[in-house]
Short mmCIF file of C-alpha atoms in Angstrom, two decimals:
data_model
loop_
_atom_site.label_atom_id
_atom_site.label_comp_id
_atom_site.label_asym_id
_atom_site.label_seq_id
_atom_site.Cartn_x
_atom_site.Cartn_y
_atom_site.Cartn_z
CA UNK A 22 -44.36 23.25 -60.26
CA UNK A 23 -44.30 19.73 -62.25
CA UNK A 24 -44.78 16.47 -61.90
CA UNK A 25 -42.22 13.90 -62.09
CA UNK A 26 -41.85 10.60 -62.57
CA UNK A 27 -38.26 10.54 -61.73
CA UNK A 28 -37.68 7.66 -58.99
CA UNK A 29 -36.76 9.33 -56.28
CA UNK A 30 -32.93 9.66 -55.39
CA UNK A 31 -31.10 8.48 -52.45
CA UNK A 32 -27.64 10.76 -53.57
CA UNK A 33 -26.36 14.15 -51.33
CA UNK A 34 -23.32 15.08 -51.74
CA UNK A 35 -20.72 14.82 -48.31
CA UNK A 36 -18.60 17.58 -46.68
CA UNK A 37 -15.83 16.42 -48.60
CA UNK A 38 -17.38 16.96 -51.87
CA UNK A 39 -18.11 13.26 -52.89
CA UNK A 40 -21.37 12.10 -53.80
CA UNK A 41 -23.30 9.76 -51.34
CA UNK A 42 -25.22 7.27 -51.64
CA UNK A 43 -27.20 6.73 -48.27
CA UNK A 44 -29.25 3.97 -49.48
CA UNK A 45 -26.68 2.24 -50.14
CA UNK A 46 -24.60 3.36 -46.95
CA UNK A 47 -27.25 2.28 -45.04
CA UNK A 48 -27.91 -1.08 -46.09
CA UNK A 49 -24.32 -1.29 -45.86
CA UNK A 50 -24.13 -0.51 -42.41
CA UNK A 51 -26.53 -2.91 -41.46
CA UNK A 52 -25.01 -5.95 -42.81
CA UNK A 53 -21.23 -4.50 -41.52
CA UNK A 54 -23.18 -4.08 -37.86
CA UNK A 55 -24.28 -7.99 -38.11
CA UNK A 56 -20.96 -9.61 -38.98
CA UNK A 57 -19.44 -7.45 -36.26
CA UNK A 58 -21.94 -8.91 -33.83
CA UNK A 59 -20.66 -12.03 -34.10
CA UNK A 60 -17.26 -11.08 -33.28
CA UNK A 61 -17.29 -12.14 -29.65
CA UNK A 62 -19.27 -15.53 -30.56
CA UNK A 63 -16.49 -16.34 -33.16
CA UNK A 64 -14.01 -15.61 -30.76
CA UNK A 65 -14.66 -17.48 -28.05
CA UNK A 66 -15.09 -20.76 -30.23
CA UNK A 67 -11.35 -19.87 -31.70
CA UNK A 68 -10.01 -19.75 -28.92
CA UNK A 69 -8.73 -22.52 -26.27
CA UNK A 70 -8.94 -22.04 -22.25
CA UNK A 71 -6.54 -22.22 -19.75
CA UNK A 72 -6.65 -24.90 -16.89
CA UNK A 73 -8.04 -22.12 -14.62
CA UNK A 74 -10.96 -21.53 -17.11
CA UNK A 75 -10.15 -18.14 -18.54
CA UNK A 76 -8.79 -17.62 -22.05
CA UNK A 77 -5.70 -17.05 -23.96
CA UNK A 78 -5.57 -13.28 -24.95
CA UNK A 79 -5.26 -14.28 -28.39
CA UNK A 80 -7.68 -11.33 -29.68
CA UNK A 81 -4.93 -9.58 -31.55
CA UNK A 82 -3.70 -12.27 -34.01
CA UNK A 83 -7.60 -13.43 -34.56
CA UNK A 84 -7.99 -9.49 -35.42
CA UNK A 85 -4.76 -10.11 -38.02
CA UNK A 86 -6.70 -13.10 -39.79
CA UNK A 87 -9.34 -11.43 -39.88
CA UNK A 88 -7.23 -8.53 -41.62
CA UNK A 89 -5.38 -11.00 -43.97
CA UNK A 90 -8.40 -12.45 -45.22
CA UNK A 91 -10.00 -8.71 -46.14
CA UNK A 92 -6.47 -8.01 -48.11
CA UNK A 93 -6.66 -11.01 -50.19
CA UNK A 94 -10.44 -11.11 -50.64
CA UNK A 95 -10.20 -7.39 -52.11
CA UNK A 96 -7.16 -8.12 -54.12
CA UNK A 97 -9.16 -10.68 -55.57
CA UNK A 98 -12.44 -8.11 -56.42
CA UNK A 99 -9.79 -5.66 -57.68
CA UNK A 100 -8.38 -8.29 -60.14
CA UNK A 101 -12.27 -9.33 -61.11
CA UNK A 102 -13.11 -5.76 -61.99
CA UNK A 103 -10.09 -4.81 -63.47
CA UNK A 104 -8.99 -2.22 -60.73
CA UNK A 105 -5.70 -3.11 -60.21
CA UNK A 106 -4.63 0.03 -62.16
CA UNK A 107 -6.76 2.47 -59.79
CA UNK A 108 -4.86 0.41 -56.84
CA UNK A 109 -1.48 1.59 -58.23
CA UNK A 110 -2.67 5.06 -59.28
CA UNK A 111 -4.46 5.90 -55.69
CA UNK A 112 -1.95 7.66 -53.99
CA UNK A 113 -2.05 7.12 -49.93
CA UNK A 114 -3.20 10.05 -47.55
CA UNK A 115 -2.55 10.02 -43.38
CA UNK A 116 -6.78 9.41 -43.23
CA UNK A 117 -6.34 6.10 -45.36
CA UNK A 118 -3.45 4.90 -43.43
CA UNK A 119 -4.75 6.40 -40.00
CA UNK A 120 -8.20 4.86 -40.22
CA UNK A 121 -7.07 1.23 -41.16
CA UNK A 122 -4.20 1.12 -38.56
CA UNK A 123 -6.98 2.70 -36.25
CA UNK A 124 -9.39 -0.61 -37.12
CA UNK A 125 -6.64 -2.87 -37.02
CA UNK A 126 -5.64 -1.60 -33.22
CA UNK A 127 -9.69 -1.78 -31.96
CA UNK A 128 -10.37 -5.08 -33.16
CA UNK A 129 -7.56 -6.74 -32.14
CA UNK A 130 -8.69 -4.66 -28.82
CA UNK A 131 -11.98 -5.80 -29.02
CA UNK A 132 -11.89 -9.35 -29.89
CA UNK A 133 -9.33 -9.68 -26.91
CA UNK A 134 -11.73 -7.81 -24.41
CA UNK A 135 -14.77 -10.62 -25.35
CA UNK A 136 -12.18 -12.99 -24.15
CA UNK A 137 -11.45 -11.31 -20.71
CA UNK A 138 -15.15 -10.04 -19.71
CA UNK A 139 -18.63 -10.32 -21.05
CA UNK A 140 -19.93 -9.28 -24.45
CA UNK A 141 -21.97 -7.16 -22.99
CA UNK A 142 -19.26 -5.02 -21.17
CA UNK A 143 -17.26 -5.21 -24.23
CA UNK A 144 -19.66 -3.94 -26.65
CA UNK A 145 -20.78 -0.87 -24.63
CA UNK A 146 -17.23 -0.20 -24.69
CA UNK A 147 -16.14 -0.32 -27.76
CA UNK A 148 -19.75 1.70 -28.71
CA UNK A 149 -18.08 4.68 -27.10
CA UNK A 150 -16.43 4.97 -30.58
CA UNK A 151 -19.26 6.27 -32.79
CA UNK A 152 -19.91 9.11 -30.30
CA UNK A 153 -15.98 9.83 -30.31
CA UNK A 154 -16.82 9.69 -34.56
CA UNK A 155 -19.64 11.92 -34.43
CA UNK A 156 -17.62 14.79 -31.86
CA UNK A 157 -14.60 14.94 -34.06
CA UNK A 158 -16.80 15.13 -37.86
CA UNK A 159 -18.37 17.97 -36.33
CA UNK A 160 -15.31 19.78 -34.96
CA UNK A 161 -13.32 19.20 -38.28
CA UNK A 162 -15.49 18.20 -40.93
CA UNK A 163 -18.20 20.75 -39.94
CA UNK A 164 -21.02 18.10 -40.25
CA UNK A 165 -24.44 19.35 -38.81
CA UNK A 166 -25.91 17.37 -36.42
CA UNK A 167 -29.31 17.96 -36.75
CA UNK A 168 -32.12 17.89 -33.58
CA UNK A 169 -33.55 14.66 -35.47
CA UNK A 170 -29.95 12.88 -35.96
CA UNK A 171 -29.30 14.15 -32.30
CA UNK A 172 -32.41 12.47 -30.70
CA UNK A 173 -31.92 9.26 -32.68
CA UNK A 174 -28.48 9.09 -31.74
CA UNK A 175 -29.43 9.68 -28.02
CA UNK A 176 -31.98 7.51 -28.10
CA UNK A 177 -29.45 4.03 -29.46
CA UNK A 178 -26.99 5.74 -26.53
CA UNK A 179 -29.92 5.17 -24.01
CA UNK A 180 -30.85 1.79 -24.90
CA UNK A 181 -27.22 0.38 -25.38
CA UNK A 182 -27.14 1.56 -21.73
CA UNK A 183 -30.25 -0.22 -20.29
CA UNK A 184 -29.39 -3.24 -22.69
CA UNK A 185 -25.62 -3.79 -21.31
CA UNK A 186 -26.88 -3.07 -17.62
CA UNK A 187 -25.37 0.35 -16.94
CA UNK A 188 -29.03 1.58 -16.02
CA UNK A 189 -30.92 -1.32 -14.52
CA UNK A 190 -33.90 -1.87 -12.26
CA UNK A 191 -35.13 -4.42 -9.76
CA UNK A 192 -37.57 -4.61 -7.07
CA UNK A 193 -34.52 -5.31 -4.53
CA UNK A 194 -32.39 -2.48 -5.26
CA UNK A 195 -34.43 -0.51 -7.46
CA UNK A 196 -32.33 1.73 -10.10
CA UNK A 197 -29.25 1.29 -10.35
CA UNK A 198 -26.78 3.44 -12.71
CA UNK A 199 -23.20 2.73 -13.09
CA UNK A 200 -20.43 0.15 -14.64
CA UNK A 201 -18.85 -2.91 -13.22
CA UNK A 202 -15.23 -2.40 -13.44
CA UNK A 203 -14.51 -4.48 -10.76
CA UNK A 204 -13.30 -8.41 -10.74
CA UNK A 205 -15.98 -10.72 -11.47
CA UNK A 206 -15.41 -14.41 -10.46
CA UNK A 207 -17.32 -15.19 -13.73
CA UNK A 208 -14.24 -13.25 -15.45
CA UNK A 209 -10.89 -13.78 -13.77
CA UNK A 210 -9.66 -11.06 -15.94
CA UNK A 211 -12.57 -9.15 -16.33
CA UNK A 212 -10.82 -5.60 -15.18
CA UNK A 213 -8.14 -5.94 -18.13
CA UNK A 214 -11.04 -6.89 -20.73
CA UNK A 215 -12.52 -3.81 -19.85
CA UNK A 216 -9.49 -1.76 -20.17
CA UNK A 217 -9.22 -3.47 -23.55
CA UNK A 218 -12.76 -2.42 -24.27
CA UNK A 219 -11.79 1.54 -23.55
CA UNK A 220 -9.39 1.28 -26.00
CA UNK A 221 -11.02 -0.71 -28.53
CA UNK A 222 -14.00 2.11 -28.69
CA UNK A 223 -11.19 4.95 -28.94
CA UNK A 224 -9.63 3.78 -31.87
CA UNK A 225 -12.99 2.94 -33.49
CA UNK A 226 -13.95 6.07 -33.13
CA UNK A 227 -10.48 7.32 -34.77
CA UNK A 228 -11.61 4.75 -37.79
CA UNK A 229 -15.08 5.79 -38.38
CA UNK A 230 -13.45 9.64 -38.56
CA UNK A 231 -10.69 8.71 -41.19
CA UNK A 232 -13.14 6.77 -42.88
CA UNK A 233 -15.20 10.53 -43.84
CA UNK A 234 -12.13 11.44 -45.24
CA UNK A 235 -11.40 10.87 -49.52
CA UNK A 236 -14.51 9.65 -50.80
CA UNK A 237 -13.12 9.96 -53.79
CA UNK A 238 -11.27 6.54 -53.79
CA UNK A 239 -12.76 3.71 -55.01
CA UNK A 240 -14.68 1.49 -52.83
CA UNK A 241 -12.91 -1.99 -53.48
CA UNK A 242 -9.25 0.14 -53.32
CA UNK A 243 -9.92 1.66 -50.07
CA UNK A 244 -11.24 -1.45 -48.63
CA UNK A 245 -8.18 -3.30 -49.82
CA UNK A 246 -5.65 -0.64 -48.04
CA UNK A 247 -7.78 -0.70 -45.01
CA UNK A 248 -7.27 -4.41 -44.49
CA UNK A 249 -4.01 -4.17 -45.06
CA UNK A 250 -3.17 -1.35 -42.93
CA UNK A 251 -5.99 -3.08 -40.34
CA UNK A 252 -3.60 -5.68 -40.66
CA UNK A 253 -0.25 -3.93 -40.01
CA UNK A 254 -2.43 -2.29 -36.54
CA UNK A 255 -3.49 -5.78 -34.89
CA UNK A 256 0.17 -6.84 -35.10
CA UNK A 257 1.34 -3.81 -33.27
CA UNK A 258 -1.27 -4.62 -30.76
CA UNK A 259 0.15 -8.17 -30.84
CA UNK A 260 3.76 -7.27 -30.63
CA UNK A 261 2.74 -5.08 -27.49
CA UNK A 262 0.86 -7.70 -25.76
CA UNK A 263 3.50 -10.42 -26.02
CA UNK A 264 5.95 -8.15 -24.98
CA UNK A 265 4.72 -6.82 -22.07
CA UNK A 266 1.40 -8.69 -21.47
CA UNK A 267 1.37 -12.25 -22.39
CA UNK A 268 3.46 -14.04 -24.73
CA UNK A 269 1.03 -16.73 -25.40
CA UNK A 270 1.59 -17.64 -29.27
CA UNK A 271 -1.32 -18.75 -30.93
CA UNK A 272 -0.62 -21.38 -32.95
CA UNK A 273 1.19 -23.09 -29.94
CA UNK A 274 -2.54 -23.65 -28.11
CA UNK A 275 -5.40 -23.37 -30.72
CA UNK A 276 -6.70 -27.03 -31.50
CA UNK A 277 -7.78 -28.04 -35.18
CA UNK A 278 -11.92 -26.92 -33.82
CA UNK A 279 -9.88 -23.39 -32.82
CA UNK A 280 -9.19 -23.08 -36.33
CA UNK A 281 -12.22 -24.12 -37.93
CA UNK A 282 -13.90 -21.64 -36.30
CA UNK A 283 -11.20 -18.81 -36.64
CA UNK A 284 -11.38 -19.23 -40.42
CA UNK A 285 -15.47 -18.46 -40.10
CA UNK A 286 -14.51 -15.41 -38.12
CA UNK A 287 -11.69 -14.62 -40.72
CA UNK A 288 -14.30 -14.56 -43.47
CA UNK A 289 -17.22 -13.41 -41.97
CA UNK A 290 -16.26 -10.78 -39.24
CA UNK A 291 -13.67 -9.90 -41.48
CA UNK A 292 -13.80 -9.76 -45.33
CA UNK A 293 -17.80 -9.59 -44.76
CA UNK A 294 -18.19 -7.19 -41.76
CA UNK A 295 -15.23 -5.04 -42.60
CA UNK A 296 -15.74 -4.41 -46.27
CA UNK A 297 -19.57 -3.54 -45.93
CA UNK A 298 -17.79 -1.09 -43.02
CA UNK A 299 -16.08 0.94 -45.34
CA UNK A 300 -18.85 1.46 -47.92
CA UNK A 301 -21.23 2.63 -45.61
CA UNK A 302 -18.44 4.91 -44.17
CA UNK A 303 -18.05 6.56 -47.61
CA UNK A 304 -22.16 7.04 -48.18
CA UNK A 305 -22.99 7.69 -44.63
CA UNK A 306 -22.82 11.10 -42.40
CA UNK A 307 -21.05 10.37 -38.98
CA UNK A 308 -23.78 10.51 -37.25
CA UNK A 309 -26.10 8.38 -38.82
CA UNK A 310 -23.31 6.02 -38.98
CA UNK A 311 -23.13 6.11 -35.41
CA UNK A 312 -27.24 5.56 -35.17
CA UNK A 313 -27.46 2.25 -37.55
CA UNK A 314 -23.84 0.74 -36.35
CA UNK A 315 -25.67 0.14 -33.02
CA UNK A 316 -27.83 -2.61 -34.45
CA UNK A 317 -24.47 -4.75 -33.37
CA UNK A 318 -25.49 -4.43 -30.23
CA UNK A 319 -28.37 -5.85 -30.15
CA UNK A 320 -27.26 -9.17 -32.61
CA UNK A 321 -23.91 -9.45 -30.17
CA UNK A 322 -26.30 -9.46 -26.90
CA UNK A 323 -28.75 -11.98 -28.43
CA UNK A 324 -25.81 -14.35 -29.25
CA UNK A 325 -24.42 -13.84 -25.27
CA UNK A 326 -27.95 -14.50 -24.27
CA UNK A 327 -28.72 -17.60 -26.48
CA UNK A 328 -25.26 -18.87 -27.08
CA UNK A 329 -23.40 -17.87 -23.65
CA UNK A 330 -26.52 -17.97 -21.13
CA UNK A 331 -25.63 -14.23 -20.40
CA UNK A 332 -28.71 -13.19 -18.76
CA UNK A 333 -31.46 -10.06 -20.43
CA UNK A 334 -33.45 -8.25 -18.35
CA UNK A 335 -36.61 -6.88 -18.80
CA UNK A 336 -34.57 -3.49 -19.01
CA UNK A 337 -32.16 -4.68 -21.20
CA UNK A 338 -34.61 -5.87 -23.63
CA UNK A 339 -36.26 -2.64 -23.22
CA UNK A 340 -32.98 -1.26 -24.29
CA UNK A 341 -32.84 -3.06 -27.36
CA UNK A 342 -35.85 -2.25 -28.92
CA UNK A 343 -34.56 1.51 -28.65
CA UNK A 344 -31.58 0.37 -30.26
CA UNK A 345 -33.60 -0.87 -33.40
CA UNK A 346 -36.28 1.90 -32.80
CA UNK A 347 -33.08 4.34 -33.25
CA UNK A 348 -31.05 2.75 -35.52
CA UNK A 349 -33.88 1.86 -38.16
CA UNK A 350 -36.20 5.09 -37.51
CA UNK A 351 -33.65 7.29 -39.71
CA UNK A 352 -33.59 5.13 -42.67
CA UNK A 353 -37.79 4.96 -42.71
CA UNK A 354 -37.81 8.61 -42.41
CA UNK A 355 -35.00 9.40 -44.80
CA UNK A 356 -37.24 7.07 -47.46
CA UNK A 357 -40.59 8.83 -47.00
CA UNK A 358 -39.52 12.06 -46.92
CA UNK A 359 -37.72 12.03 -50.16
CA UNK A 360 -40.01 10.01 -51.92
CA UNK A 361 -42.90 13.15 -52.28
CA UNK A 362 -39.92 15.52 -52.41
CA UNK A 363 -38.49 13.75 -55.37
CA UNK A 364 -42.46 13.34 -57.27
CA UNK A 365 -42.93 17.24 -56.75
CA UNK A 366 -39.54 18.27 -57.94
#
């Protein structure tokens, strides 16, 4: 056996044949996971309140923005790097169109849900996606979960649960398990936000799936149909709600601040989050996907905590740390064991 003096490589290739770069994937995911933390911040500051203190449900057409934005922000890469020919040769597939309408649907979901009950609640529900993600790649793309990728997963599972309250302790009551679905006086709507939330985490699910499917399309072209179909999905979510939900229109009640602050979201949350989303999803296994995307978690329950006076407890912080034990464990191992592999090969 040699020596080399290769540096090691961070490349597999994926189920689907494509080469992967996890290094890549996972940085990715981390800075995707961050803007998406922010969501719920970004959306309460866009949007106005009703005399009665709750919100406008106004999720869906911040979720189209946020869309828009991604579409003309990759449009604009495409033109910089002269892609615009790949755009017109890619030809479409159900898993391109079916993962951005699938994104489109859960964020407009999401954003809405922030609106109606806490972050908290509304992150744990739309984090029932990645284990939705993880199921269906191993049903139909075959992916191995392996006992380490199981246990980390587990282990981001088990603190989102402790950080959002699901499983809590206190002296009083001692421990507790189980989600408030109930009305909240806090949250006049807080029931519908979590019904929002359910769905939100379905269709993310449905997105992170798609998104294993052709890795063979180019980065900057996929993200650019995925905003647009993203796009086309948050206005079907709109055109439902005003038709049988609320037919608040937007721009009828969101002050000049509202749109300051919708614009941030537009370009962070969106073009930012989004974009890094769909790299990672091409360099990334489902599963450890699903481990790193937790880290929004933790930023989103921060921002309630500092920004919102959403109270952390002791178990809830506990929680987090096994969010960012999980989430950054795989990439530390995935590092130093290929770096010897990689000398001795």
């Amino acid at each position: 056996m040699t020596t080399s003096t290769r540096a090691p490589s961070t490349t597999e290739a994926s189920p689907t044949g494509a080469v992967m770069n996890k290094k890549l994937g996972f940085t990715a995911m981390l800075l995707s996971a961050t803007g998406m933390g922010f969501v719920g911040t970004f959306g309460r500051l866009s949007t106005p309140l009703k005399e009665d203190g709750s919100r406008y449900i106004i999720g869906d057409f911040l979720a189209f923005g946020r869309m828009t934005f991604g579409v003309i922000g990759f449009l604009v890469i495409l033109l910089l790097v002269k892609k615009l020919p790949k755009l017109r040769s890619t030809k479409l597939s159900f898993a391109i169109i079916a993962g951005g309408l699938s994104i489109g649907a859960s964020l407009a979901l999401y954003v809405s849900s922030t609106l109606m009950t806490s972050i908290a609640n509304a992150v744990f529900l739309i984090y029932t996606g990645p284990l939705v993600s993880a199921i269906l790649a191993r049903i139909f793309l075959k992916e191995r979960i392996s006992l380490r990728n199981g246990f980390f997963l587990m282990l981001v599972f088990l603190g989102m649960l402790m950080t959002i309250g699901l499983i809590n302790y206190t002296p009083e009551t001692g421990l507790t398990i189980g989600l408030e679905l109930g009305s909240d006086p806090a949250f006049p709507r807080k029931a519908l936000g979590d019904i929002f939330g359910l769905g939100s985490g379905v269709f993310y699910g449905l997105a992170l799936f798609f998104y294993r499917y052709r890795g063979d399309v180019d980065s900057e072209v996929r993200g650019f149909w995925n905003f647009l179909f993203g796009a086309i999905g948050a206005l079907i979510v709109m055109a439902c709600r005003i038709t049988w939900l609320d037919s608040t229109n937007p721009v009828e009640v969101m002050t000049p601040s509202n749109w300051a602050w919708a614009i941030g979201m537009f370009l962070f949350c969106g073009f930012f989050a989004i974009g890094f989303l769909v790299v990672a999803g091409k360099h990334l296994p489902a599963v450890e996907l699903s481990t790193v995307s937790y880290w929004e978690c933790v930023v989103a329950l921060l921002l309630g905590l500092l920004l919102w006076s959403e109270p952390m407890t002791l178990i809830g912080a506990i929680g987090g740390v096994l969010i960012l034990g999980g989430g950054l464990l795989p990439i530390i191992l995935e590092l130093a064991v290929r770096k010897p592999r990689e000398a001795t090969s």
